[in-house]
Coordinates of C-alpha atoms and ligand atoms in Angstrom, one line a residue:
M26 CA 0.8 -19.6 -18.1
T27 CA 3.3 -16.8 -17.9
L28 CA 2.8 -15.5 -14.4
V29 CA 4.1 -18.6 -12.6
R30 CA 7.7 -18.2 -11.4
E31 CA 8.8 -20.5 -8.7
T32 CA 11.8 -19.5 -6.7
H33 CA 11.5 -21.7 -3.6
S34 CA 9.5 -24.8 -2.8
P35 CA 6.0 -24.3 -1.3
Q36 CA 6.0 -23.9 2.5
P37 CA 4.7 -26.8 4.7
K38 CA 1.1 -26.5 5.9
S39 CA 0.7 -24.9 9.3
S40 CA -1.9 -24.8 12.1
F41 CA -2.6 -21.1 11.4
D42 CA -6.3 -20.5 12.2
L43 CA -7.5 -18.6 9.1
S44 CA -11.1 -18.5 10.1
A45 CA -10.4 -16.7 13.3
Y46 CA -8.0 -14.4 11.5
L47 CA -10.5 -13.5 8.8
A48 CA -13.3 -13.0 11.3
D49 CA -11.2 -10.6 13.3
R50 CA -10.1 -8.7 10.2
V51 CA -13.5 -8.5 8.6
K52 CA -14.8 -7.0 11.9
K53 CA -12.1 -4.4 12.0
V54 CA -12.6 -3.5 8.3
E55 CA -16.4 -3.3 8.7
V56 CA -16.1 -0.9 11.7
A57 CA -13.7 1.3 9.8
L58 CA -15.9 1.3 6.6
D59 CA -19.0 2.1 8.6
S60 CA -17.4 5.1 10.3
A61 CA -15.7 6.3 7.0
V62 CA -19.0 7.1 5.2
P63 CA -21.5 8.8 7.6
I64 CA -24.8 9.9 6.2
T65 CA -25.2 13.7 5.6
Y66 CA -27.0 15.9 3.1
P67 CA -27.9 14.9 0.3
E68 CA -28.7 11.7 2.2
K69 CA -29.8 9.7 -0.8
I70 CA -26.2 9.4 -2.2
Y71 CA -24.6 8.5 1.1
E72 CA -27.3 5.9 1.6
S73 CA -26.7 4.4 -1.8
M74 CA -22.9 4.4 -1.2
R75 CA -23.4 2.7 2.2
Y76 CA -26.0 0.2 0.8
S77 CA -23.3 -1.4 -1.4
L78 CA -20.2 -0.7 0.7
L79 CA -21.7 -2.3 3.8
A80 CA -23.5 -5.2 2.1
G81 CA -21.0 -7.8 3.2
G82 CA -18.5 -9.5 0.9
K83 CA -15.4 -11.3 1.8
R84 CA -13.4 -8.1 2.3
L85 CA -10.5 -10.0 0.7
R86 CA -8.9 -6.8 -0.7
P87 CA -8.6 -4.8 2.5
I88 CA -7.5 -7.9 4.4
L89 CA -4.7 -8.5 1.9
C90 CA -3.5 -4.9 2.3
L91 CA -3.5 -5.1 6.1
A92 CA -1.8 -8.5 6.1
T93 CA 1.0 -7.4 3.7
C94 CA 1.6 -4.2 5.7
E95 CA 2.1 -6.2 8.8
L96 CA 4.2 -8.8 7.1
V97 CA 6.7 -6.1 6.1
G98 CA 6.8 -4.6 9.6
G99 CA 3.9 -2.1 9.5
T100 CA 0.7 -2.0 11.5
V101 CA -3.0 -2.4 10.9
E102 CA -3.5 1.3 11.8
M103 CA -1.1 2.5 9.2
A104 CA -2.9 0.5 6.5
M105 CA -6.6 0.9 7.5
P106 CA -7.4 4.0 5.4
T107 CA -5.8 2.4 2.3
A108 CA -7.6 -0.9 3.1
C109 CA -10.9 1.0 3.2
A110 CA -10.0 2.8 0.0
L111 CA -9.4 -0.5 -1.7
E112 CA -12.8 -1.8 -0.6
M113 CA -14.5 1.4 -1.8
I114 CA -12.8 1.1 -5.2
H115 CA -13.8 -2.6 -5.4
T116 CA -17.4 -1.7 -4.4
M117 CA -17.5 1.1 -7.0
S118 CA -16.4 -1.4 -9.7
L119 CA -19.1 -3.9 -8.6
I120 CA -21.8 -1.2 -8.7
H121 CA -20.8 -0.1 -12.2
D122 CA -20.2 -3.6 -13.5
D123 CA -23.8 -4.5 -12.5
L124 CA -25.4 -1.6 -14.5
P125 CA -27.5 -2.4 -17.5
A126 CA -24.9 -0.8 -19.8
M127 CA -22.3 -3.3 -18.4
D128 CA -23.0 -6.8 -17.1
N129 CA -26.7 -6.0 -16.2
D130 CA -27.2 -8.0 -13.0
D131 CA -30.0 -7.8 -10.4
Y132 CA -28.2 -9.3 -7.4
R133 CA -24.9 -8.7 -5.7
R134 CA -23.7 -9.8 -2.3
G135 CA -27.1 -11.4 -1.7
K136 CA -29.0 -8.2 -2.2
L137 CA -30.6 -6.3 -5.1
T138 CA -28.0 -4.4 -7.0
N139 CA -27.5 -0.7 -6.4
H140 CA -29.3 0.5 -9.5
K141 CA -32.2 -1.8 -8.9
V142 CA -32.8 0.0 -5.5
Y143 CA -31.6 3.6 -6.3
G144 CA -31.9 3.8 -10.1
D145 CA -29.1 3.9 -12.7
D146 CA -28.4 7.6 -12.2
I147 CA -27.7 7.4 -8.4
A148 CA -25.9 4.1 -8.8
I149 CA -23.4 5.7 -11.3
L150 CA -23.0 8.6 -8.8
A151 CA -22.6 6.3 -5.8
G152 CA -19.7 4.5 -7.7
D153 CA -18.2 7.9 -8.5
G154 CA -18.6 9.1 -4.9
L155 CA -16.9 6.0 -3.6
L156 CA -14.1 6.2 -6.1
A157 CA -13.3 9.9 -5.2
Y158 CA -13.6 9.2 -1.5
A159 CA -11.1 6.4 -1.7
F160 CA -8.4 8.8 -2.7
E161 CA -9.5 11.4 -0.2
I162 CA -9.3 9.0 2.7
V163 CA -5.8 7.7 1.9
A164 CA -4.5 11.3 1.6
D165 CA -6.3 12.6 4.7
R166 CA -6.3 9.8 7.2
T167 CA -3.1 7.8 6.7
Q168 CA -1.0 8.3 9.8
N169 CA 2.6 7.4 10.8
V170 CA 3.6 6.8 7.2
P171 CA 6.1 9.2 5.4
P172 CA 4.3 11.4 2.8
Q173 CA 6.4 10.0 0.0
Q174 CA 5.1 6.5 0.7
V175 CA 1.5 7.8 0.8
L176 CA 2.0 9.4 -2.6
Q177 CA 3.3 6.1 -4.0
V178 CA 0.1 4.4 -2.7
I179 CA -2.1 7.1 -4.3
S180 CA -0.3 6.7 -7.6
R181 CA -0.6 2.9 -7.4
L182 CA -4.3 3.1 -6.7
G183 CA -4.9 5.4 -9.7
N184 CA -2.9 3.1 -11.9
A185 CA -4.9 0.0 -10.8
V186 CA -8.3 1.7 -11.4
G187 CA -7.6 3.4 -14.7
A188 CA -7.1 2.3 -18.3
A189 CA -4.0 0.4 -17.3
G190 CA -6.1 -1.6 -14.8
L191 CA -9.8 -2.2 -14.1
V192 CA -11.1 0.2 -16.9
G193 CA -8.8 -1.4 -19.6
G194 CA -9.8 -4.9 -18.5
Q195 CA -13.5 -4.0 -18.6
V196 CA -13.2 -2.5 -22.1
V197 CA -11.6 -5.7 -23.5
D198 CA -14.2 -7.8 -21.6
L199 CA -17.0 -5.8 -23.2
D200 CA -15.4 -6.0 -26.6
S201 CA -15.1 -9.8 -26.3
E202 CA -18.7 -10.5 -25.3
G203 CA -20.4 -12.8 -27.7
L204 CA -17.2 -13.7 -29.5
S205 CA -16.5 -17.4 -29.6
D206 CA -12.8 -17.1 -30.6
V207 CA -11.4 -15.2 -27.6
S208 CA -7.8 -16.4 -27.1
E209 CA -6.2 -17.4 -23.9
E210 CA -4.0 -14.3 -24.2
T211 CA -7.0 -12.0 -24.4
L212 CA -8.7 -13.8 -21.5
N213 CA -5.5 -13.3 -19.5
F214 CA -5.4 -9.6 -20.4
I215 CA -9.0 -9.1 -19.3
H216 CA -8.5 -10.8 -16.0
T217 CA -5.0 -9.5 -15.1
H218 CA -6.5 -6.0 -15.6
K219 CA -10.1 -6.4 -14.5
T220 CA -9.5 -8.5 -11.4
G221 CA -5.7 -8.9 -11.0
A222 CA -4.7 -5.2 -11.0
L223 CA -6.7 -4.3 -7.9
L224 CA -5.6 -7.5 -6.0
E225 CA -2.0 -6.7 -6.8
A226 CA -2.5 -3.1 -5.7
C227 CA -3.8 -4.4 -2.3
V228 CA -0.6 -6.3 -1.7
V229 CA 1.7 -3.7 -3.1
C230 CA 0.1 -0.7 -1.3
G231 CA 0.3 -2.6 2.0
A232 CA 4.0 -3.2 1.4
L233 CA 4.6 0.4 0.3
L234 CA 3.0 1.8 3.4
A235 CA 5.4 -0.3 5.5
G236 CA 8.4 0.8 3.4
A237 CA 9.2 -2.6 1.8
T238 CA 12.5 -3.0 -0.1
P239 CA 12.3 -3.2 -3.9
D240 CA 13.1 -7.0 -3.7
D241 CA 10.3 -7.6 -1.3
L242 CA 8.0 -5.5 -3.5
D243 CA 8.9 -7.7 -6.4
R244 CA 8.3 -10.9 -4.5
L245 CA 5.0 -9.7 -3.1
S246 CA 3.9 -8.5 -6.6
R247 CA 4.5 -11.9 -8.0
Y248 CA 2.6 -13.5 -5.1
A249 CA -0.3 -11.2 -5.9
Q250 CA -0.2 -11.7 -9.7
N251 CA -0.4 -15.5 -9.1
I252 CA -3.2 -15.4 -6.6
G253 CA -5.0 -12.8 -8.8
L254 CA -5.2 -15.2 -11.7
A255 CA -6.1 -18.1 -9.5
F256 CA -8.9 -16.1 -8.0
Q257 CA -10.4 -15.4 -11.4
I258 CA -10.1 -19.0 -12.5
V259 CA -11.9 -20.1 -9.3
D260 CA -14.5 -17.3 -10.0
D261 CA -15.2 -18.8 -13.4
I262 CA -15.5 -22.3 -12.0
L263 CA -17.9 -21.1 -9.2
D264 CA -20.0 -19.4 -11.8
I265 CA -20.7 -22.9 -13.2
T266 CA -20.7 -25.0 -10.0
A267 CA -22.1 -22.8 -7.2
T268 CA -25.7 -21.7 -6.6
Q269 CA -27.1 -18.1 -6.5
E270 CA -27.5 -18.5 -2.7
Q271 CA -23.8 -19.4 -2.3
L272 CA -22.6 -16.6 -4.7
G273 CA -25.0 -13.9 -3.6
K274 CA -25.4 -13.0 -7.3
T275 CA -26.8 -14.7 -10.4
A276 CA -25.1 -18.0 -11.1
G277 CA -24.4 -19.3 -14.6
K278 CA -24.1 -15.8 -15.9
D279 CA -21.0 -16.5 -18.1
L280 CA -22.7 -19.4 -19.9
Q281 CA -25.8 -17.3 -20.4
A282 CA -23.8 -14.4 -21.8
K283 CA -21.8 -16.9 -23.9
K284 CA -18.6 -15.6 -22.3
V285 CA -15.3 -17.4 -23.0
T286 CA -14.0 -18.4 -19.5
Y287 CA -11.1 -20.5 -18.2
P288 CA -13.3 -23.6 -17.8
S289 CA -14.6 -23.1 -21.3
L290 CA -11.0 -23.2 -22.6
W291 CA -9.6 -25.9 -20.4
G292 CA -12.5 -27.7 -18.7
I293 CA -13.2 -27.6 -15.0
E294 CA -10.7 -30.2 -13.8
E295 CA -7.8 -28.6 -15.7
S296 CA -8.9 -25.2 -14.5
K297 CA -8.8 -26.4 -10.9
R298 CA -5.3 -27.9 -11.4
R299 CA -4.0 -24.7 -12.9
A300 CA -5.5 -22.5 -10.1
Q301 CA -3.8 -24.8 -7.5
H302 CA -0.5 -24.5 -9.3
L303 CA -0.7 -20.7 -9.3
V304 CA -1.5 -20.7 -5.6
E305 CA 1.5 -22.9 -4.9
S306 CA 3.7 -20.6 -7.0
A307 CA 2.4 -17.6 -5.1
Q308 CA 3.2 -19.3 -1.8
A309 CA 6.7 -20.1 -2.9
E310 CA 7.4 -16.4 -3.3
L311 CA 6.8 -16.0 0.5
A312 CA 9.4 -18.6 1.6
I313 CA 11.9 -15.9 2.5
F314 CA 9.5 -14.3 5.1
G315 CA 9.2 -17.5 7.2
E316 CA 6.5 -17.8 9.9
K317 CA 5.4 -14.2 9.4
A318 CA 3.9 -15.1 6.0
Q319 CA 1.3 -17.4 7.5
P320 CA -1.7 -15.1 6.9
L321 CA -0.8 -14.6 3.2
L322 CA 0.0 -18.3 2.8
A323 CA -3.4 -19.2 4.2
I324 CA -5.2 -16.5 2.2
A325 CA -3.7 -18.1 -1.0
D326 CA -5.2 -21.5 0.0
F327 CA -8.5 -19.8 0.8
I328 CA -8.7 -18.6 -2.8
T329 CA -8.8 -22.1 -4.2
N330 CA -10.9 -23.6 -1.4
R331 CA -13.6 -20.9 -1.3
T332 CA -17.2 -21.7 -2.1
H333 CA -18.3 -18.1 -2.9
Ligands
LIG417 C1 -15.7 3.4 -13.4 C2 -13.2 3.8 -12.9 C3 -14.3 2.9 -13.2 C4 -14.0 1.5 -13.2 C5 -15.0 0.5 -13.3 C6 -16.8 -1.8 -14.1 C7 -15.4 -1.8 -14.2 C8 -14.7 -0.5 -14.5 C9 -14.6 -2.9 -14.0 C10 -15.2 -4.2 -13.6 C11 -14.3 -4.8 -12.5 C12 -15.0 -6.0 -11.9 C13 -16.4 -6.0 -11.5 C14 -14.2 -7.1 -11.8 C15 -14.7 -8.4 -11.2 C16 -13.9 -8.7 -10.0 C17 -14.4 -9.8 -9.2 C18 -14.0 -11.2 -9.5 C19 -15.3 -9.5 -8.2 C20 -15.8 -10.4 -7.2 O1 -15.0 -10.2 -6.1 P1 -15.2 -10.9 -4.7 O2 -15.6 -12.4 -5.0 O3 -16.5 -10.2 -4.2 O4 -14.1 -10.6 -3.8 P2 -17.0 -9.8 -2.7 O5 -18.4 -9.5 -2.8 O6 -16.7 -11.0 -1.8 O7 -16.1 -8.6 -2.3

């Protein structure tokens, strides 16, 4: 596994209350998302965008952005427009991923998928609307951040969504469907792009907004790359071990679609071990930040302990 690069020993466990922290952040993000997309004419498209955007979800991406911005000395207010943009981009990717031309799923976040409610045409447009709005909101609503840093964030978001990120990962994923001989290298490419690029952008954008030094950006990028891969390994395990109720989407989809996954390559126990190792390596990157890193340390643990 190439992403692991331990520079310090993992930090000791602390009494940080992650549940309370997450509950507070989820609430703040939900309020910001709700007010970011009001319904106006033509109502149908705004309703469709809001249907998926406000359907719940862990809000991991915006929370990572806010936490990193604070870690580097910024504020929640500085990062909230970017945090909302990241959740809009993520939601767009879920809407498009669920379409019949892609993964073809009926449930997401415990509800019918967007196209099942609004039709394929509106679902495609809802994704497009959210994607465009993500860039608009960062450019228009970010406050108390030098324009040069806002531009860096916009560039980073574009890079994470496009062919060098989500789109590229999705293309290789589609090409690999039904193939039994997908290599570990290809699987890593798919997931570092399809899942990892946006998670890394969350952390990097939060850091950029707060004016992080190049060294801190490098450390935080490595933290994000490691938790990104761990997140996907756990996602693959949960597809096998969790129920539809827990996941809020169809369980067992990978097996059904004959997808090569980390557990299919390594088995479940070895996959868990490797995810745990990645999380510890991610945490080791944060040693230099001391106590201030508690939220990001705890979020890394949450990635391996989660049940959905
Ligand atoms: C159209 C520009 C454009 C891009 C879309 C469809 C696509 C290209 C990419 C697919 C990306 C994708 C769906 C990756 C899967 C990522 C993943 C593991 C999602 C689940 O994330 P969670 O568990 O979900 O954080 P919640 O619901 O909690 O937010």
